[in-house]
Amino acid sequence: MKNKTSFLPREGEAQSSRCPDNSAFKQQRLPAWKPQLTTASVLSSFFLTGAFCLTVGVCLVLSANSVREIQVDYSDKCSDCSKLRENSSNWNKECHCSVNFTLKEDILGDVFMYYGLQNFYQNHRRYVMSRSDAQLLGRNVNIQRSYCAPFSTYRNGTPMAPCGAIANSMFNDTIDLFYSRNSSLIQVPLLRTGNSWWTDKNVKFHNPESYNLSSAFAGTARPPYWQKPAYLLDEEDERNNGYVNDDFIVWMRVSAFATFRNLYRRLRRVRHFAEGLPAGNYTFRISYNFPVAKFKGRKHVILSTVVWSGGSNPFLGIAYLVSGTAATLTGFVITGIHLKLRKKKTYFQRQ
C-alpha cells in the first residue's frame, strides 16, 4: 500500500491548479449588452413585427393572385383509354384522346405546362428509398445490393436501367397543345429541355460513358412499365436521353404530398406565341399511358404563369398574414394588461 504522502507535491515542484486563467474571457468579464425589457420596447417589437409580417403577407397574396392559371382535368374525358390501360396486357397498344378548352383572355409572358396527379402517394419510405444514386451517376454498380428490389433485375438476371420503384412508375403520358386559328390547328411550340434543376442535370445525374448511348445501356433492360428504353426517351434530341432526360429527372424528385404537380413543358415564344398564349380555342392531344384508376387518382394539365414570388400557391402569404395578425393582437393584449395594472397601481398609491 502506497504512503499517502506520496500524493503531495515534492519540494521545488509547483502545485498545478485547475482554476481557469485570470483573463477577461475565461473569467467572463468581457463587456456584454444587457437589454432592459421595458414596456415600450416589448410593445414596439410586437407591433413592428406584426406590421412587417402583414405587409409581406399582403404583397405575397396579391402576387399569387396575379398569376394566370388554367387547370384541365382529363381523367374522365379519357375514360376509354383509362379502361384500356387498367389491363397490363395492353401496354403496347396506343390510345389517344383530346380535350378542348377555351382561353377567354390572353396569357401574356412565359407560360409553363405542368401535369398534376391527385391521390398518388410518393412519400412512402420504401418508395422513396427504391433507387440507386450510384447507377444514376453513370457508375457500373451491382444494383442487387441496392434498395431497388423488386425492380432491380428480371428473372433471367438482366438488370433494369434505371432501377427502382420511382423510376418504374414514371409519368409517361404525352401531352401536345394545339391552337385553333382561322379554322386550322397550329401546334403550340413547347420546350422539352431546361425544365430540371441545374444541380440535378449536371451533378446528380450522368449517363454511362461509352461511344454512343445505346452501347452504354447494353446488357440492361427498361423497367417493366416503360414503353421505351432509357436511351430513346426523346427521339428528337439525342442529348435529352438516358439518365439526363429532363422528364425523368423531374419525376425522380419525389413529392411530400399526395396531390402535386411537376413541370412538363415551357412555351417557346415564337411566331403567334411571341407574347404568350393568345385567347381562343385550344386542344390537348394526349397519348394516354399512365393509369390512375386503381389508386382512385386523377390527372390534370395546368397552364400557368409565374411571378417574382413563384406560382399561384398563396400558402406563404397566408402564413405571413396569420403571423402578423397574431403578433399585432398580442401587442394589443399586452397593452391592455399594462394599462389595467397601471391603473390599479395608481389607485393603491393614492390610498
Short mmCIF file of N, CA and C in Angstrom, two decimals, residues 13 57 80 148 199 217 226 240 265 291:
data_model
loop_
_atom_site.label_atom_id
_atom_site.label_comp_id
_atom_site.label_asym_id
_atom_site.label_seq_id
_atom_site.Cartn_x
_atom_site.Cartn_y
_atom_site.Cartn_z
N GLU A 13 8.60 21.53 -6.67
CA GLU A 13 7.58 21.35 -7.70
C GLU A 13 6.43 22.32 -7.44
N GLY A 57 -47.12 39.67 -46.11
CA GLY A 57 -48.21 38.75 -46.44
C GLY A 57 -49.15 39.31 -47.49
N ASP A 80 -62.09 5.99 -71.83
CA ASP A 80 -61.87 4.80 -72.65
C ASP A 80 -60.41 4.35 -72.59
N CYS A 148 -33.31 -1.17 -54.75
CA CYS A 148 -34.21 -1.16 -55.89
C CYS A 148 -35.19 -2.32 -55.93
N THR A 199 -28.51 21.68 -60.71
CA THR A 199 -27.73 20.76 -59.89
C THR A 199 -28.06 19.31 -60.21
N PHE A 217 -26.00 1.43 -72.53
CA PHE A 217 -27.05 0.70 -71.83
C PHE A 217 -27.13 -0.76 -72.30
N TRP A 226 -42.18 0.73 -68.51
CA TRP A 226 -41.74 1.66 -69.56
C TRP A 226 -42.02 1.08 -70.94
N ASN A 240 -31.01 14.68 -74.81
CA ASN A 240 -32.04 14.61 -73.78
C ASN A 240 -32.50 13.18 -73.58
N ARG A 265 -43.52 21.11 -69.57
CA ARG A 265 -43.02 21.83 -70.75
C ARG A 265 -43.06 23.34 -70.47
N PRO A 291 -51.92 4.85 -65.93
CA PRO A 291 -53.21 4.52 -65.31
C PRO A 291 -53.29 5.05 -63.88
#
